[in-house]
Coordinates of C-alpha atoms and ligand atoms in Angstrom, one line a residue:
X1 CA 0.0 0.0 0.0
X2 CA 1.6 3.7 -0.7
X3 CA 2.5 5.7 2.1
X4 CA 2.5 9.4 2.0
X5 CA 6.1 10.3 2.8
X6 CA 7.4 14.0 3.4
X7 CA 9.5 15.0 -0.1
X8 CA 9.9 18.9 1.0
X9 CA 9.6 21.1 3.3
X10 CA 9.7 24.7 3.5
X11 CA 9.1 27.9 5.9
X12 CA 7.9 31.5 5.8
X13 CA 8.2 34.2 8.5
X14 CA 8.1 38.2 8.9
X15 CA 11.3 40.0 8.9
X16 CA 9.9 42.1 11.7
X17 CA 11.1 41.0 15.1
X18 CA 9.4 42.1 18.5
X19 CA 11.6 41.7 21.5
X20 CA 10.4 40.7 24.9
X21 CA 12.2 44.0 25.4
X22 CA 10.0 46.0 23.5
X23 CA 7.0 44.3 24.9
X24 CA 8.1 45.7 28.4
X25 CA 7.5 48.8 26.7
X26 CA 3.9 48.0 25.6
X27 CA 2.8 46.0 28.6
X28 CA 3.6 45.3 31.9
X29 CA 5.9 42.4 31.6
X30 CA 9.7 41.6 31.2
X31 CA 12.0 39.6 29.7
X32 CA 12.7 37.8 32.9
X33 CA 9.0 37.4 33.3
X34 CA 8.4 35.8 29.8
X35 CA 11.9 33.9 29.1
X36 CA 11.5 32.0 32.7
X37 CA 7.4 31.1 32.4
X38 CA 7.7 30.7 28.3
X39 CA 11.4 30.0 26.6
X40 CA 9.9 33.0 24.4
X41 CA 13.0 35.8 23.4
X42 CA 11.3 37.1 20.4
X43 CA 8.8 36.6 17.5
X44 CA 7.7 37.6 14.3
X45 CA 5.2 39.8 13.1
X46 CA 3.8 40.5 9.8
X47 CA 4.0 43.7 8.1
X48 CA 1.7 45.6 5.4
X49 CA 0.8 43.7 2.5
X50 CA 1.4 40.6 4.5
X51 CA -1.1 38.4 5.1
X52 CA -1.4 34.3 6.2
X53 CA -1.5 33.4 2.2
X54 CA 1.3 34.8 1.3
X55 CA 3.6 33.4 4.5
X56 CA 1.8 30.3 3.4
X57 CA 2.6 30.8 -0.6
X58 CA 6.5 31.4 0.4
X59 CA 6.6 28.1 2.5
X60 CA 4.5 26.2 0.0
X61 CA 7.1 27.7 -2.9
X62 CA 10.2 26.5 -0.6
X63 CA 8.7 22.6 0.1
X64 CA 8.1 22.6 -3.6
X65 CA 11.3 23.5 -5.0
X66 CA 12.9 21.1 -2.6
X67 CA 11.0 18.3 -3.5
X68 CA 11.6 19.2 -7.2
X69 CA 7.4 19.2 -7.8
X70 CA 5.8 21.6 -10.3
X71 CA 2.5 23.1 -8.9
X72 CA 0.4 21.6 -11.8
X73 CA 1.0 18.6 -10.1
X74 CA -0.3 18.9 -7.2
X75 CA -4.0 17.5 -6.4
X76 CA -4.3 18.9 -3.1
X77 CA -3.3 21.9 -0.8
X78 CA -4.9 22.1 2.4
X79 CA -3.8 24.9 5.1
X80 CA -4.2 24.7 9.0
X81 CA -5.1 28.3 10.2
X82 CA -7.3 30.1 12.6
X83 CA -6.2 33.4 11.0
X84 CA -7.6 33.4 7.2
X85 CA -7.1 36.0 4.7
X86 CA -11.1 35.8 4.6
X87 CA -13.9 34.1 6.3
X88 CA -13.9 32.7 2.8
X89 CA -13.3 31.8 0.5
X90 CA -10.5 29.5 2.1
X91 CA -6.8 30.9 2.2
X92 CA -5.9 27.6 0.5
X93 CA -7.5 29.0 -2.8
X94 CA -5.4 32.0 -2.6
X95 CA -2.3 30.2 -2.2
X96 CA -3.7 27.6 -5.1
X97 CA -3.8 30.9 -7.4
X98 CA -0.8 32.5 -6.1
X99 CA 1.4 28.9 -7.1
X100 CA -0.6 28.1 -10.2
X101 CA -1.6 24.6 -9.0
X102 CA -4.8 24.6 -11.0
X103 CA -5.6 20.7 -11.0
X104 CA -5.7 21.0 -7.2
X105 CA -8.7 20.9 -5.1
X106 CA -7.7 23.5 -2.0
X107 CA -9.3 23.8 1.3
X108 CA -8.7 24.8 5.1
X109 CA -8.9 23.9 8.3
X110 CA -9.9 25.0 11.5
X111 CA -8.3 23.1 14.5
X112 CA -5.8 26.1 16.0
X113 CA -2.4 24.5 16.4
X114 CA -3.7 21.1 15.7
X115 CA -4.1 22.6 12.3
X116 CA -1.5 21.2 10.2
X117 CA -1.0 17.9 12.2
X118 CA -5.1 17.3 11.4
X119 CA -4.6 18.3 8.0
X120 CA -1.5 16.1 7.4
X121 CA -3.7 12.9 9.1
X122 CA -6.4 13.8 6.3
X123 CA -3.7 13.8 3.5
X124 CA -2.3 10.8 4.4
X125 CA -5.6 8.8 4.4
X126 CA -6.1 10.2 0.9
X127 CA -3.2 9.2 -0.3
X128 CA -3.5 5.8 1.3
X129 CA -6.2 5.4 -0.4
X130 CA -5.2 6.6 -3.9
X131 CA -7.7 10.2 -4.2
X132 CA -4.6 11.7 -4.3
X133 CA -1.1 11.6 -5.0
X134 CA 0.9 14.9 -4.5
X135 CA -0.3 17.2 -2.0
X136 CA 0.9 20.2 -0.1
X137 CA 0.3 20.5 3.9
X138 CA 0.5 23.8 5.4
X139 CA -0.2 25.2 8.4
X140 CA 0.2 29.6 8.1
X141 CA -1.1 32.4 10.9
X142 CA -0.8 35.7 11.4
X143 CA -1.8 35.9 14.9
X144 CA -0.7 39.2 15.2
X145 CA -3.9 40.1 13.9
X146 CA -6.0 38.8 16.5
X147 CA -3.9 39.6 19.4
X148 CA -4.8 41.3 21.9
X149 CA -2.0 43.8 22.8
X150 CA -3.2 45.3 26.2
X151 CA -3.3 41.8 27.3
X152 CA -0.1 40.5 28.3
X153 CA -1.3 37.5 29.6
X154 CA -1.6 36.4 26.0
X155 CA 0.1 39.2 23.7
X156 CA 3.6 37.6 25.0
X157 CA 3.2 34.1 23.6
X158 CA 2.1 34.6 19.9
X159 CA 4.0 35.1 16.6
X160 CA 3.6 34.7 12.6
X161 CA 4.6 32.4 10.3
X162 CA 4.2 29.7 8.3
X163 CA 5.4 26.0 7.6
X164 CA 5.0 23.7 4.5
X165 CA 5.8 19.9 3.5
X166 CA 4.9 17.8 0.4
X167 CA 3.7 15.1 0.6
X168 CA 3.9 12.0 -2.3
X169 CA 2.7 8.5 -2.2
X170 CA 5.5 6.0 -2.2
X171 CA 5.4 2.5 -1.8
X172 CA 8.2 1.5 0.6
X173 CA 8.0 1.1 4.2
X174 CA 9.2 5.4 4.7
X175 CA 7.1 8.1 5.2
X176 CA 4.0 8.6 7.6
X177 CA 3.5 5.6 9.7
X178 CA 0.6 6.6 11.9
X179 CA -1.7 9.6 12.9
X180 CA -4.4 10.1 15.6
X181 CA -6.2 12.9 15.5
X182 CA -8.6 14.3 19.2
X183 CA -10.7 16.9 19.9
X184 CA -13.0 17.7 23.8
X185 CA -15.5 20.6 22.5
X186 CA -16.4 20.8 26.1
X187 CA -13.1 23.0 26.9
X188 CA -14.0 25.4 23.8
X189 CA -14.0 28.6 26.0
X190 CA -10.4 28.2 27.5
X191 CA -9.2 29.4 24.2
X192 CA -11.1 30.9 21.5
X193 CA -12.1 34.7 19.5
X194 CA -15.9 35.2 20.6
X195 CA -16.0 38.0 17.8
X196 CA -16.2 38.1 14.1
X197 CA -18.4 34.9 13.6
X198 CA -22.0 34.2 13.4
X199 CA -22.4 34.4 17.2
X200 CA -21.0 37.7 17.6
X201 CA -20.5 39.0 13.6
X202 CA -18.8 42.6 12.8
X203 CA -20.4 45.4 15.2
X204 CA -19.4 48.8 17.1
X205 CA -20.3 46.4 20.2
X206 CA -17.7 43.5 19.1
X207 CA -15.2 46.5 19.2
X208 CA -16.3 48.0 22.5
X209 CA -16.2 44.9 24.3
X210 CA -13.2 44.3 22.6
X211 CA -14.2 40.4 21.4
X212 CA -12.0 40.1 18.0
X213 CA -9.1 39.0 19.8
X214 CA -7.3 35.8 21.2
X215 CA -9.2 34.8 24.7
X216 CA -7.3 32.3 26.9
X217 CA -7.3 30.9 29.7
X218 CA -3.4 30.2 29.8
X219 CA -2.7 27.7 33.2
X220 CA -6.0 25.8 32.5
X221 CA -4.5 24.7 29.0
X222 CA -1.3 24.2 30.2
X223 CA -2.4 21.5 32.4
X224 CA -4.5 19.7 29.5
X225 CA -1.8 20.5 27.0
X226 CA 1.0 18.1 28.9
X227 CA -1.5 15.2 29.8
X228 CA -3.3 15.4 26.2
X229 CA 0.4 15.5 24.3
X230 CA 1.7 12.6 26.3
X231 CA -1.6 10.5 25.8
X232 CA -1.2 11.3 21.8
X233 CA 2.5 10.6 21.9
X234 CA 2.0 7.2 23.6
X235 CA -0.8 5.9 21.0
X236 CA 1.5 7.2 18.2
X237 CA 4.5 4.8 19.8
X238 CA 2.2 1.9 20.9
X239 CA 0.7 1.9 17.6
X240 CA 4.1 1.3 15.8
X241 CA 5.5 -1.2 18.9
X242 CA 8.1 1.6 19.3
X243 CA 9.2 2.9 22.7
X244 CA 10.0 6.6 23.6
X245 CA 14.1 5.6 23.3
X246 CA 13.4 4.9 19.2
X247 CA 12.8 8.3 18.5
X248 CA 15.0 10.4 16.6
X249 CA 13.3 13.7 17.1
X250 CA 10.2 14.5 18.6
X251 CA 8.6 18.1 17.3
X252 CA 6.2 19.3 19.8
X253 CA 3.6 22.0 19.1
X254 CA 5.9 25.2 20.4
X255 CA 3.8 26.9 22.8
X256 CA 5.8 27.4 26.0
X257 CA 9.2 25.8 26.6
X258 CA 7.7 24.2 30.1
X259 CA 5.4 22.9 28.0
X260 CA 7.9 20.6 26.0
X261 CA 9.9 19.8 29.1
X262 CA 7.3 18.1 31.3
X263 CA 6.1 15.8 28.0
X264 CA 10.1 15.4 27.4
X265 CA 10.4 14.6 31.1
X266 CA 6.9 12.4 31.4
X267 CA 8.1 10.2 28.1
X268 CA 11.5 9.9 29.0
X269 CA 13.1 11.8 26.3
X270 CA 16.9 13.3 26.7
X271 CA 17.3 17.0 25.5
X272 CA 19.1 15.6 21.9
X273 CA 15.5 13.9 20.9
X274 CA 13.6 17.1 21.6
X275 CA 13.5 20.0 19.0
X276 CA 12.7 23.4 20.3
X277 CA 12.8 27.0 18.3
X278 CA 10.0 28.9 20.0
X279 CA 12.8 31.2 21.3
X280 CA 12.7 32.7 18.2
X281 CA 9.1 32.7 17.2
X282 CA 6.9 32.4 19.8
X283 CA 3.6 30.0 19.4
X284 CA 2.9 30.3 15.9
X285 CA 0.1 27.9 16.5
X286 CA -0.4 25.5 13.4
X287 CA 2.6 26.9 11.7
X288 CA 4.7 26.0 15.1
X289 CA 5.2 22.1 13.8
X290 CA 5.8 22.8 10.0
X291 CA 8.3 25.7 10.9
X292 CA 9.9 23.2 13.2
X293 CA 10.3 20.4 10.7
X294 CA 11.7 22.5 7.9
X295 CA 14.5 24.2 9.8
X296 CA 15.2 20.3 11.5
X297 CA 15.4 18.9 8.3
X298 CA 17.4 21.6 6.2
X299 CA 19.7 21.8 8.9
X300 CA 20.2 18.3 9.5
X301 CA 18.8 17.4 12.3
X302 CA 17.1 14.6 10.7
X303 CA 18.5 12.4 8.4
X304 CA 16.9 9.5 5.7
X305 CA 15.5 6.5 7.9
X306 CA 15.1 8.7 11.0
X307 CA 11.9 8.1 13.3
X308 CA 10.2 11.7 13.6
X309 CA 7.2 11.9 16.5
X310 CA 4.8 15.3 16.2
X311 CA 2.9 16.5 18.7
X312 CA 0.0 19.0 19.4
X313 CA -2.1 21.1 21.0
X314 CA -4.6 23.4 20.8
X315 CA -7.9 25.6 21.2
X316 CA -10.9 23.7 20.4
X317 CA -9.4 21.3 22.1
X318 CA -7.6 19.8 19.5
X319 CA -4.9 17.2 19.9
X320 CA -2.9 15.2 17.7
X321 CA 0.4 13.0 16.8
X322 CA 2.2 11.7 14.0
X323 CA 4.7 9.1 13.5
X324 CA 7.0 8.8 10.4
X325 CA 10.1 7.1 9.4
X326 CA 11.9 10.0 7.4
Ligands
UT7_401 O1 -1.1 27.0 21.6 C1 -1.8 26.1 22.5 C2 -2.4 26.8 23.5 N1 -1.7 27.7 24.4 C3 -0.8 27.2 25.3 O2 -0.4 26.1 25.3 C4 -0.5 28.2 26.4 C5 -0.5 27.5 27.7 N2 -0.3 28.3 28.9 C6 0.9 28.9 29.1 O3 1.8 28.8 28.4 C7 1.0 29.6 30.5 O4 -0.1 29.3 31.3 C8 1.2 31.1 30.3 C9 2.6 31.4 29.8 C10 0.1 31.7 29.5 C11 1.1 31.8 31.7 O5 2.1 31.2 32.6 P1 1.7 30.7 34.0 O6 2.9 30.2 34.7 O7 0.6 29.7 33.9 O8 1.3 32.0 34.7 P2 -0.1 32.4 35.4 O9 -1.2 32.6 34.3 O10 -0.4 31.5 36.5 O11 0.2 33.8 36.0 C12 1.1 34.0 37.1 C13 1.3 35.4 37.3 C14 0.0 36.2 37.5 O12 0.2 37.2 38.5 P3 -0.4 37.0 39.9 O13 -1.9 36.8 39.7 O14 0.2 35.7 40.4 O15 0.0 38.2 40.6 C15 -0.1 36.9 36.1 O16 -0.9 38.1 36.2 O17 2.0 36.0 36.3 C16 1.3 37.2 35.8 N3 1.6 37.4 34.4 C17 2.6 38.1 33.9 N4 3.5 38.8 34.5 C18 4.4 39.5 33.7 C19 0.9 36.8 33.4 N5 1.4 37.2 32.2 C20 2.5 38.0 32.5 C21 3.4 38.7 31.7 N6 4.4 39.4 32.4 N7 3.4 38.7 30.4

């Protein structure tokens, strides 16, 4: 049977850096405050005339090129993101037009920063089962948008960005070996933008009350994040009879570095099997993973025949993992 296996990757961000330091000028916060509680130094934030589909159209260019694939021949391109160009169409149509991929069928989805890892588990069952054959995954935000910058229990954590891989089926024993996709709708309100939908659509009262923005309720999710990530990284291992001491890299969702530390600790993991960039970028929710992968892989921290474990987490809640033998 073919497996879809990862043939390029690629990533997008702003030039624009903000600095914890200049957040101490914008809140009440300080680089102690957010480099002890988060591993965040800095992050990334669009600028004018950037939006989510063209981070994502730079990524998608990048996987492409790397895995030598012309956009004609791609049959699907589906984007992870909570921050749309639009409410529609989907920003995966942009990014369609933008490449040129016109034989692909393009669409998005919303799980926050189980974006890409959900839409990765939906392109690997259609290439499993033959519907497609080349396909781009992409999870792209600009988070900056929604952000609420008086807030600095939230305005700390967030950056923009975007992350891409190619997928192609292949029929060898490589490539994505397992995916298990979660979601509890019962937490919905620990994380969520009440405004701008159909329950609270564009008003002057949506402004007052100031609802367009990113609403979390940060040390509730932290505690679900670790126990929900270790749960999905277990079934991704006991699915493929590996242990926690047979993977090569594990890429968790990069929200806060205490995050990743108490799943590293919980499964075992020493520091060389644990990737972490979130220094640099903040939580770039479903563009955290893709980012992640691309720089791992074009700097060589994986190589062919390596066992790569993903990870996520995110507002919905949304959970996920993925296994794959590089
Ligand atoms: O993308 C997936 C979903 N998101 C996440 O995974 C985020 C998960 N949550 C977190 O990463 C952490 O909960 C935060 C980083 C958001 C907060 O860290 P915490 O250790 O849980 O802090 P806390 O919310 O318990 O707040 C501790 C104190 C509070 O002050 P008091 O009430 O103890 O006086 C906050 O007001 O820290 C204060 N605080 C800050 N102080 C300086 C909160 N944010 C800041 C800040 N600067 N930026």
């Amino acid at each position: 049977m073919a497996h879809a296996r990862i043939k390029g990757t690629g990533s997008a961000v702003p030039e624009k850096v903000l600095t914890n330091f200049e957040l101490e000028k914008m809140v009440e916060t300080s680089d102690e405050w957010i480099t002890t509680r988060t591993g965040i130094k800095e992050r990334r934030i669009a600028g004018e005339g950037e939006f989510t589909s063209t981070l994502a159209t730079r990524a998608a260019e990048r996987a492409l090129e790397m895995a030598n694939c012309a956009p004609e021949e791609l049959d699907l391109i589906v984007i992870g993101t909570v921050t749309p160009d639009f409410p529609f169409p989907a920003t995966a149509c942009l990014v369609q037009n933008n490449l040129g991929a016109s034989r692909a069928a393009a669409f998005d989805i919303s799980a926050a920063c189980s974006g890409f890892l959900f839409g990765l588990s939906i392109v690997d069952s259609l290439i499993r089962s033959g519907a497609a054959s080349k396909a781009l995954v992409i999870g792209a935000e600009t988070l900056s948008r929604i952000t609420d910058w008086t807030d600095r229990n939230s305005c700390v954590l967030f950056g923009d960005g975007a992350g891409a891989v190619l997928l192609e089926a292949e029929e060898d024993n490589r490539g994505i070996l397992s995916t298990h996709i979660h979601s509890d709708g019962s937490y919905w309100e620990l994380l969520h933008q009440p405004g701008y939908g159909s329950r609270n659509p564009a008003s002057v009262r949506v402004l007052d009350e100031n609802l367009a923005v990113i609403k979390m309720q940060g040390n509730e999710v932290f505690k679900l994040a670790v126990r929900a990530m270790e749960d999905a990284a277990h079934q991704a291992l006991s699915a493929n009879n590996l242990a926690p001491s047979d993977v090569d890299l594990f890429i968790s969702h990069q929200a806060n570095r205490r995050i990743i530390d108490a799943i590293g600790k919980r499964l075992g993991l020493t520091e060389e099997q644990v990737f972490i960039n979130l220094e640099r970028y903040g939580n770039t929710s479903a563009a955290s993973i893709p980012i992640a992968l691309d720089e791992a892989n074009r700097s060589g921290r994986i190589k062919e025949g390596d066992t790569v474990l993903l990870d996520s987490f995110g507002g919905g809640l949304t959970w996920a993992s993925a296994l794959m033998r590089w």
